XYZ file of C-alpha atoms in Angstrom:
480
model
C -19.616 10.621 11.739
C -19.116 13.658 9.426
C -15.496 12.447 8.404
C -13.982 9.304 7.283
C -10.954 10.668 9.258
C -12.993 10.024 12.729
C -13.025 6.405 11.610
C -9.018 6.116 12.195
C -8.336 4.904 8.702
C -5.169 3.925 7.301
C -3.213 6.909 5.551
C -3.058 5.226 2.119
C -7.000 4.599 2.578
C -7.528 8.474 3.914
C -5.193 9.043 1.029
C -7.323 7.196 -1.507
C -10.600 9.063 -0.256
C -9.374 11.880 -0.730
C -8.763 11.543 -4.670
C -11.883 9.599 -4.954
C -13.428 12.929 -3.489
C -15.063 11.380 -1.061
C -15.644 13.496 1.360
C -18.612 13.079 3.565
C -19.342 8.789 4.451
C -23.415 8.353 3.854
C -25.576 7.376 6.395
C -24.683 3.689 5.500
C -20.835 4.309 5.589
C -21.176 5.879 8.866
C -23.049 3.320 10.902
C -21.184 0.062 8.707
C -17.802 0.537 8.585
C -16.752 0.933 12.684
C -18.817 -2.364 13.205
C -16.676 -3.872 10.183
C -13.616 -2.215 11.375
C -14.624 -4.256 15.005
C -15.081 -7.540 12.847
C -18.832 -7.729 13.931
C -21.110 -9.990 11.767
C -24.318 -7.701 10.670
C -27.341 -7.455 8.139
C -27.518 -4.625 6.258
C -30.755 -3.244 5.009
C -29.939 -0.475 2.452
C -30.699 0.478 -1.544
C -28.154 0.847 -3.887
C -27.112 4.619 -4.673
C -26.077 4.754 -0.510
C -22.431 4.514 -0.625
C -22.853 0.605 -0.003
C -20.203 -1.035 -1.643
C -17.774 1.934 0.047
C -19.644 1.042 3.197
C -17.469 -2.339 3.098
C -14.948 -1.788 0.858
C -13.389 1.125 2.741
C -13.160 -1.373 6.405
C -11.542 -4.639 4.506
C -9.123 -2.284 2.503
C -8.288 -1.284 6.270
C -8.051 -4.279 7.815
C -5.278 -5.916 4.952
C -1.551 -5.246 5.682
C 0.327 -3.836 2.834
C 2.462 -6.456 0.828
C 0.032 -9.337 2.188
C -0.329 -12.341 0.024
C -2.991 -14.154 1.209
C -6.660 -14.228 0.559
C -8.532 -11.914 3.371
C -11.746 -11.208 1.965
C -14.189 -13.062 -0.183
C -17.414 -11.201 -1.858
C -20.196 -13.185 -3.421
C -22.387 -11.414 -5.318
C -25.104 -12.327 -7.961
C -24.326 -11.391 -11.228
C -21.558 -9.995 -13.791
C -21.899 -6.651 -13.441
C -22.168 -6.071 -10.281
C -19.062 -8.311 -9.091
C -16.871 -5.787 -11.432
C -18.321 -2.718 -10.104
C -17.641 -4.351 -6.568
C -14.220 -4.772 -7.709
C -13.567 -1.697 -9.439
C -14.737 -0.207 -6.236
C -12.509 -2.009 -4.051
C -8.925 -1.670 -6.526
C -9.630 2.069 -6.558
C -9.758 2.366 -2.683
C -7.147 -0.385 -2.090
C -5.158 0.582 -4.466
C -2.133 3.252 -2.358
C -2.133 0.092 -0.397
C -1.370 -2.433 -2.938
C -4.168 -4.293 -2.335
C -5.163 -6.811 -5.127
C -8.409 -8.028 -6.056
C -9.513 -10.744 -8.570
C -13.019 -11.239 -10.377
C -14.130 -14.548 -10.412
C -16.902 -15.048 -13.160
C -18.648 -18.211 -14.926
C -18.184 -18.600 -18.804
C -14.938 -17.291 -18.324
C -11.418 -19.690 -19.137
C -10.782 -21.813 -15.030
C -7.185 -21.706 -16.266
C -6.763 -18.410 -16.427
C -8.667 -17.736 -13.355
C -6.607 -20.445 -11.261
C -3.244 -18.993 -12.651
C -4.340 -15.912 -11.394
C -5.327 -17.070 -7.907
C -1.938 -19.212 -7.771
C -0.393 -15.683 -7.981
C -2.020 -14.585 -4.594
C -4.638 -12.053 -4.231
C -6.214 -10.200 -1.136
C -9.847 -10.283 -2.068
C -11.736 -12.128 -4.076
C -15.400 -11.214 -5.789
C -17.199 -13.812 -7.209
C -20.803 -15.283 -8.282
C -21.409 -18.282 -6.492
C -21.394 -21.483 -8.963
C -17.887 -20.215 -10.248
C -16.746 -20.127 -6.597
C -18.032 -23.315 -5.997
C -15.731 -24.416 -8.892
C -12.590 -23.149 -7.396
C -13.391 -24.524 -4.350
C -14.414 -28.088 -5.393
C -10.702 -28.054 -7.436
C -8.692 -26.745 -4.483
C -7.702 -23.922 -6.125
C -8.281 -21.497 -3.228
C -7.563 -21.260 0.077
C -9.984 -19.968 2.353
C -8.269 -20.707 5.741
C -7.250 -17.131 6.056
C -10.183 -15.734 5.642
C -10.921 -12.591 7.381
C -14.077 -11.309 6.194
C -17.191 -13.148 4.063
C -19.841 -10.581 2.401
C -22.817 -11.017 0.513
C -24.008 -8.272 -1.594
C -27.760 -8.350 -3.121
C -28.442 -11.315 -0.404
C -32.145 -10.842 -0.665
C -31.504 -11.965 -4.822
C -29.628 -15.182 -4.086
C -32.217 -16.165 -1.935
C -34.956 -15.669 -4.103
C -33.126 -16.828 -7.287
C -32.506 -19.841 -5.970
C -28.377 -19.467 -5.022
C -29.335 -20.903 -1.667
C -27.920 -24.080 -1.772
C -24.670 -22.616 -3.424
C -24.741 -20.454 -0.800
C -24.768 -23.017 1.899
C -21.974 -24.799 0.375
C -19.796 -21.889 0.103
C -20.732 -21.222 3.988
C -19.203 -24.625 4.519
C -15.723 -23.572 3.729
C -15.831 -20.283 5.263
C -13.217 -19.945 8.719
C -15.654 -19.771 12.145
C -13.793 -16.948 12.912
C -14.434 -14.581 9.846
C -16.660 -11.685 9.946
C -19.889 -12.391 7.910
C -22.106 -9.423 6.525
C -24.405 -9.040 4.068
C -26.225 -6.458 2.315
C -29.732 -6.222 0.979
C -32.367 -3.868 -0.523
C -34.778 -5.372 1.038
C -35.298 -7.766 4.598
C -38.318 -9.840 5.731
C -38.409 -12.176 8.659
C -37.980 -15.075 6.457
C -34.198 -13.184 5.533
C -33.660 -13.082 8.864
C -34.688 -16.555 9.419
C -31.760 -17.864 6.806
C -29.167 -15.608 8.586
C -29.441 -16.287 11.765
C -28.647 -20.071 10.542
C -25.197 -18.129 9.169
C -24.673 -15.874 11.958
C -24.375 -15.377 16.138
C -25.643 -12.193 17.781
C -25.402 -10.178 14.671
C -26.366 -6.609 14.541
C -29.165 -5.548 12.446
C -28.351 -2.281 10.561
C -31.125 -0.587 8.453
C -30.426 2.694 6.642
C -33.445 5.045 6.737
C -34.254 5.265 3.087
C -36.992 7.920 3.198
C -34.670 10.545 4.544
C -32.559 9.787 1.658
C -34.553 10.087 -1.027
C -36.093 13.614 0.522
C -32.534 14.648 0.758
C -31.228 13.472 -2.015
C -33.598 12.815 -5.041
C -36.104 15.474 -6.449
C -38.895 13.580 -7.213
C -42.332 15.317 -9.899
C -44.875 13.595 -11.882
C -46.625 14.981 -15.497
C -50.301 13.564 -15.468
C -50.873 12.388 -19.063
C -54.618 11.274 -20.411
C -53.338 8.217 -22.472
C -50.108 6.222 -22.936
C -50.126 7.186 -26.773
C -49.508 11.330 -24.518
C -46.190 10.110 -23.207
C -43.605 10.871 -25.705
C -44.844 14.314 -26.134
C -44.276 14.637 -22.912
C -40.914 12.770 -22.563
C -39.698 15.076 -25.014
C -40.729 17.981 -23.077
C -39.013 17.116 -20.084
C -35.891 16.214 -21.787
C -36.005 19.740 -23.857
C -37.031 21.873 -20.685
C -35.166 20.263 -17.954
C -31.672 19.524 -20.484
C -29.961 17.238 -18.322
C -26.589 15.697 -19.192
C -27.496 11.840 -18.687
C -31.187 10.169 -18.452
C -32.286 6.777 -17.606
C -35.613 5.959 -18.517
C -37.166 3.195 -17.379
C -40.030 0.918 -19.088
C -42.094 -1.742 -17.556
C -41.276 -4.150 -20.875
C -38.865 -4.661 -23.352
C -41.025 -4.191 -26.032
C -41.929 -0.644 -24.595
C -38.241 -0.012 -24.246
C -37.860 -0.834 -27.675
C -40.593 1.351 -29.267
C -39.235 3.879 -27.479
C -35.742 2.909 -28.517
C -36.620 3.169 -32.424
C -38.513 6.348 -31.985
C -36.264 8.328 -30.024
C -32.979 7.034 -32.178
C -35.174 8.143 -35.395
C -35.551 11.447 -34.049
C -31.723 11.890 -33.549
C -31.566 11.263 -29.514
C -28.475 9.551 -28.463
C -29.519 6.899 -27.253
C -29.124 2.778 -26.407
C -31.397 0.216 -25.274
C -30.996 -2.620 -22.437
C -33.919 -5.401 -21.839
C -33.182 -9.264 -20.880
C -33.068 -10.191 -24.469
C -30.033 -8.689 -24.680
C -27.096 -10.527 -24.209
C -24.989 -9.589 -20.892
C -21.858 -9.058 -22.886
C -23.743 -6.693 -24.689
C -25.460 -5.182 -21.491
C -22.328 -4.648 -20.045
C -20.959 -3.049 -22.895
C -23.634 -0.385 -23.539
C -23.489 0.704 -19.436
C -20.170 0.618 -19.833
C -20.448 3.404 -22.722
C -23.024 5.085 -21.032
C -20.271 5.486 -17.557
C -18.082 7.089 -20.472
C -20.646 9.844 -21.843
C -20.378 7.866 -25.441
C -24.176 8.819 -25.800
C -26.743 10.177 -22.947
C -30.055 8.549 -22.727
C -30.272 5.090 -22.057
C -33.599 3.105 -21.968
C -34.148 -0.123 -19.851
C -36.206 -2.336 -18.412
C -35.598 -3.105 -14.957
C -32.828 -5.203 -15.485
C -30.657 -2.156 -13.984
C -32.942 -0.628 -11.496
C -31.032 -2.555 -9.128
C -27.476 -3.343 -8.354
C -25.669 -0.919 -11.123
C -23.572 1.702 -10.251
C -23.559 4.798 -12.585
C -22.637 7.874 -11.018
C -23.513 10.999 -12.244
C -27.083 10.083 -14.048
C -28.700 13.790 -13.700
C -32.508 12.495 -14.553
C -34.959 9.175 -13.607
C -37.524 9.043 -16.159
C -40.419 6.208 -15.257
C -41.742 6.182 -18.466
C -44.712 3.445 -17.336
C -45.453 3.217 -13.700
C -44.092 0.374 -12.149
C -47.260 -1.726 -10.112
C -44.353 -2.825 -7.182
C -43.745 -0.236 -5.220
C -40.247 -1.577 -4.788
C -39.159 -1.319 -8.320
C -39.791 2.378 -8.017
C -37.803 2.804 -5.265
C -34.793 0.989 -7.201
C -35.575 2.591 -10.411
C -35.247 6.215 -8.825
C -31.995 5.296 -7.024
C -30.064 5.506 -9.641
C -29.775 9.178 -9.520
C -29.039 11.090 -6.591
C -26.354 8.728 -5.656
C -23.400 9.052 -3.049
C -24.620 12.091 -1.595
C -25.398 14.072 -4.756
C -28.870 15.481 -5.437
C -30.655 13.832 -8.589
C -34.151 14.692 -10.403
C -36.821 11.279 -10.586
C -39.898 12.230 -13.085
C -42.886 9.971 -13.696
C -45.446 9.865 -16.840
C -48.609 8.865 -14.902
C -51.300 7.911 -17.367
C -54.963 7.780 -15.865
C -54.627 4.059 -15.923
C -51.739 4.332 -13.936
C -53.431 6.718 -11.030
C -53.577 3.545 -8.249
C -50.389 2.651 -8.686
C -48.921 5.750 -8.183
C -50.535 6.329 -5.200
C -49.705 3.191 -3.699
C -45.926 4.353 -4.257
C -46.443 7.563 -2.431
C -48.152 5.566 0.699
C -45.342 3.128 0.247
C -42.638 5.902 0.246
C -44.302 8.296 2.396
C -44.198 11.057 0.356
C -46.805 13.365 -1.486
C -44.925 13.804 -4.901
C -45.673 17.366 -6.656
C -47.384 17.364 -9.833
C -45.675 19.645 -12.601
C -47.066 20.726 -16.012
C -44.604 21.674 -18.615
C -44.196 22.597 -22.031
C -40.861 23.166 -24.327
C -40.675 25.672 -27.258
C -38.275 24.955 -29.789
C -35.574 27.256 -28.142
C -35.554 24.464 -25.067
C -34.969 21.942 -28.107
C -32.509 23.981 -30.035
C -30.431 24.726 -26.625
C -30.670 20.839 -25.197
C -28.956 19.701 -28.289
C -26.442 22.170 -28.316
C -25.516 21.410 -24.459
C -25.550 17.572 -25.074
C -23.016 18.157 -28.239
C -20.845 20.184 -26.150
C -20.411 17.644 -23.169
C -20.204 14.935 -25.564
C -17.452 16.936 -26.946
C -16.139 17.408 -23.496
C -16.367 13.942 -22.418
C -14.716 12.758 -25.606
C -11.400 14.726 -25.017
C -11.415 13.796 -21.339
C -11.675 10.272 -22.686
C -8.647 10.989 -25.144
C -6.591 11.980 -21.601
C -7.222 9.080 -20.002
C -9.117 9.480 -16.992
C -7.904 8.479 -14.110
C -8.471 9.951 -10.645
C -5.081 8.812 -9.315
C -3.499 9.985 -12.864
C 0.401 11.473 -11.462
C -0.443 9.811 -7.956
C 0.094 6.749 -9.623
C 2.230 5.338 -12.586
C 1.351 2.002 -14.023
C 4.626 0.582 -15.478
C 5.384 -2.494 -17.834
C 8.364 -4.483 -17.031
C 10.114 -6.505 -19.884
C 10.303 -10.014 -18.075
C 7.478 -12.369 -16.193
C 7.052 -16.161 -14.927
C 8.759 -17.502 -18.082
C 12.170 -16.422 -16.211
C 10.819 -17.532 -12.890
C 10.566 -13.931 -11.608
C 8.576 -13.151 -8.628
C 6.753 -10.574 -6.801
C 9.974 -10.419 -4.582
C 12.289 -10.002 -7.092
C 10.478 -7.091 -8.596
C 10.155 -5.299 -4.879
C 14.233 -6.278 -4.670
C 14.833 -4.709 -7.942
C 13.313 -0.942 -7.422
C 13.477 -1.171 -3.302
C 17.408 -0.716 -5.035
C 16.468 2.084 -7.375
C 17.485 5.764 -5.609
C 14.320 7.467 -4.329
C 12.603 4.214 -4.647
C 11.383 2.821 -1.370
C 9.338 -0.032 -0.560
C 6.206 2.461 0.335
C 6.511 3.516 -3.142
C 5.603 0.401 -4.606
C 1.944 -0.476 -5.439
C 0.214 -3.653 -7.060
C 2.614 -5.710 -8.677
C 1.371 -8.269 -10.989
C 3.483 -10.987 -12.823
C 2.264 -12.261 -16.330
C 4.152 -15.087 -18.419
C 6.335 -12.323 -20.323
C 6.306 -9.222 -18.390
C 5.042 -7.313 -15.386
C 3.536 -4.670 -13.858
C 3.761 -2.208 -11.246
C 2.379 0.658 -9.641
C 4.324 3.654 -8.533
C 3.276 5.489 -6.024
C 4.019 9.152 -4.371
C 4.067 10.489 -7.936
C 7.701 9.233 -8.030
C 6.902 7.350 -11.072
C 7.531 10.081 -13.839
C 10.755 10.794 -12.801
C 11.361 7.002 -12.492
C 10.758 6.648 -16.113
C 12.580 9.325 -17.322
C 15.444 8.349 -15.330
C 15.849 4.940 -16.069
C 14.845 2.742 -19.489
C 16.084 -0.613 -17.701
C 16.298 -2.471 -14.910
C 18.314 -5.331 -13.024
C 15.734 -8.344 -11.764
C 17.210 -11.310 -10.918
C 20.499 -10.781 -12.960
C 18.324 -9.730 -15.580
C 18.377 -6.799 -17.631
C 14.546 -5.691 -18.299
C 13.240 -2.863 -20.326
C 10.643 -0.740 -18.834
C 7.978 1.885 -19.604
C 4.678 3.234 -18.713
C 1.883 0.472 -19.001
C -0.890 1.804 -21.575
């Protein structure tokens, strides 16, 4: 399919696309989401950087009614960051449909997660031990259940989630639609799901067509490894790109590299296992926002992290799993936009990198390049100015459904027993206020929120300073 309009989407989802500028569904999107639309179980066999979490998203957004209040969907995936890019992914398409969605994360207050889920909410994403919690404590009600995924289901096997897994499985409705997704399938995958699964269908994305289409991929031969910051630095200076990954083989690399480079003025941050996830999550986080634009990992993200826009792959050492270049390189050239992947191949590092161009089936062009210090003095001048760009961009908040939608903060919450109802009763009263205008509402112990949709909510705020709920007189204004 060449449109997400052949799909016959929702209008608030076809709506929501269309700001999201997505245009065009990947190869992934186009074969998953009409067999998720049909409630089919399936397998999906795809890397990240495909359009994957869209893939589902897009089809359970669909599938919930407007103004539901019941749990529909339940995602278990296996770590942090990717459950809140999962959900990020999910509000942002949901979100002309008031469709709410609720992390559920370990080392984080039950309390406040079970207050939360007493609220209502459509989907859940969670990691599976914390799920297990809620689920042991009866503080979530599966019975509705319309559709179970797995994201990364290749990891929780292998990482030993499998008996979480199974118990989850016990509490999930016969008649929900199960898929999960995976980088990577073997027969023993298979195996496991068809103990989860009847007649499902096998989907598998071809991967080597995407990364011809998509990713540029060059190598720079270099004699020793003591050769390859030389020419790291002449990449960076000849090729300028806005935002670089480069990827090590171990933290101690990354953070040799780390020192160097940040001595040398790069702007740059560091990621490795040692550091904690808070911290992790944090730095990718600032990376997303153009705070600085080189970041240097191990492969702790060359899987599972979604960063859009990352112009340049640099495989600083040359991975010996074949694999792990595949996932490093994916993270540019992502959801359909082309991306550059360049490797520093030392002569110790020869076998391996041919055993990644038999494993990718693909003869990878060798390039030899020097910078002069024009290159140098030009690269730092174009980083400074989209640093500069990104920072006042940053200062405007952005938001892609920024005068679509209008976030505001109501003076009045659970302490005076209001509910979602009474807040739909309160502006379905408004003039030029209808129901369809009304997006997530959420209810906190002193106030609320809600979003207005249609770009009514401007004119809603300057009209009006307070409301009526519930005999009430509430204050409002825009939610910062």
């Amino acid at each position: 399919m060449n449109s997400f309009n052949n799909f016959n989407l929702d209008t608030e989802i076809l709506k929501s696309l269309d700001i999201l500028d997505y245009k065009i569904p990947s190869q992934v999107q186009s074969r998953v989401i009409p067999v998720l639309l049909d409630k089919k179980d399936i397998l999906v066999k795809s890397k990240t950087g495909t359009g994957k979490s869209a893939a589902f998203a897009i089809p359970i957004c669909n599938k919930i009614k407007k103004l539901e209040n019941k749990l529909k969907v339940l995602v278990i995936v296996p770590t942090r960051e990717l459950a809140l890019q999962v959900k990020e992914e999910i509000e942002k398409i949901g979100r002309l449909k008031m469709i709410k969605c609720s992390v559920i994360l370990g080392k984080e207050p039950l309390k406040n997660q079970r207050l939360e889920l007493k609220q209502g909410t459509n989907v859940i994403v969670a990691t599976p031990g914390r799920m297990i919690d809620h689920i042991s404590r009866g503080s979530v009600d599966l019975g509705d259940l319309d559709y179970f995924i797995i994201d990364e289901v290749d990891k929780m096997f292998t990482k030993g989630f499998e008996t979480d897994i199974n118990t989850i499985m016990k509490n999930i409705p016969n008649t929900s639609c199960k898929a999960f997704f995976s980088a990577t399938v073997d027969d023993d995958l298979k195996e496991i799901c068809n103990g989860y699964m009847r007649d499902y269908e096998y989907i598998e994305v071809d991967e080597e067509e995407i990364l011809k289409n998509q990713i540029e991929e060059k190598y720079i031969k270099v004699e020793k490894q003591k050769l390859k910051y030389d020419a790291l630095k002449n990449v960076l200076y000849k090729f300028k790109p806005e935002t670089t990954i480069i990827f090590t083989n171990t933290k101690k690399q990354a953070e040799v590299l780390y020192e160097n480079m940040k001595s040398e003025g790069f702007l740059v941050e560091q990621i490795h296992g040692d550091i904690s996830q808070e911290r992790r999550f944090y730095i990718i986080d600032s990376f997303k926002k153009h705070e600085f634009n080189i970041l240097i990992s191990s492969d702790i993200i060359s899987r599972g992290i979604h960063i859009d826009d990352v112009s340049l792959v640099i495989n600083y050492d040359i991975p010996s799993d074949s694999e792990i270049y595949v996932h490093r390189i994916g993270r540019t050239g992502r959801a359909g936009k082309r991306g550059k992947a360049i490797s520093l191949v030392s002569n110790n590092e020869c076998r391996d990198f041919e055993n990644i161009e038999v494993y990718t089936k693909n003869k990878i062009e060798v390039i030899d390049i020097e910078y002069c210090e024009k290159d140098k003095i030009e690269y730092q001048k174009t980083i400074k100015e989209l640093l500069n760009k990104y920072a006042l961009l940053e200062n405007q908040e952005q938001d892609e459904f920024k005068g679509e939608v209008v976030k505001i903060h109501i003076s009045i919450g659970k302490k005076k027993k209001i509910r979602i109802g009474d807040i739909v009763g309160a502006l379905s009263n408004i003039d030029g206020l209808e129901n369809s205008d009304l997006g997530v509402i959420k209810i906190y112990d002193n106030y609320s929120t809600v979003d207005i949709l249609n770009q009514k909510g401007k004119k809603f705020l300057n009209d009006y300073k307070e409301i009526i709920v519930k005999n009430k007189k509430a204050k409002i204004r825009e939610e910062k």
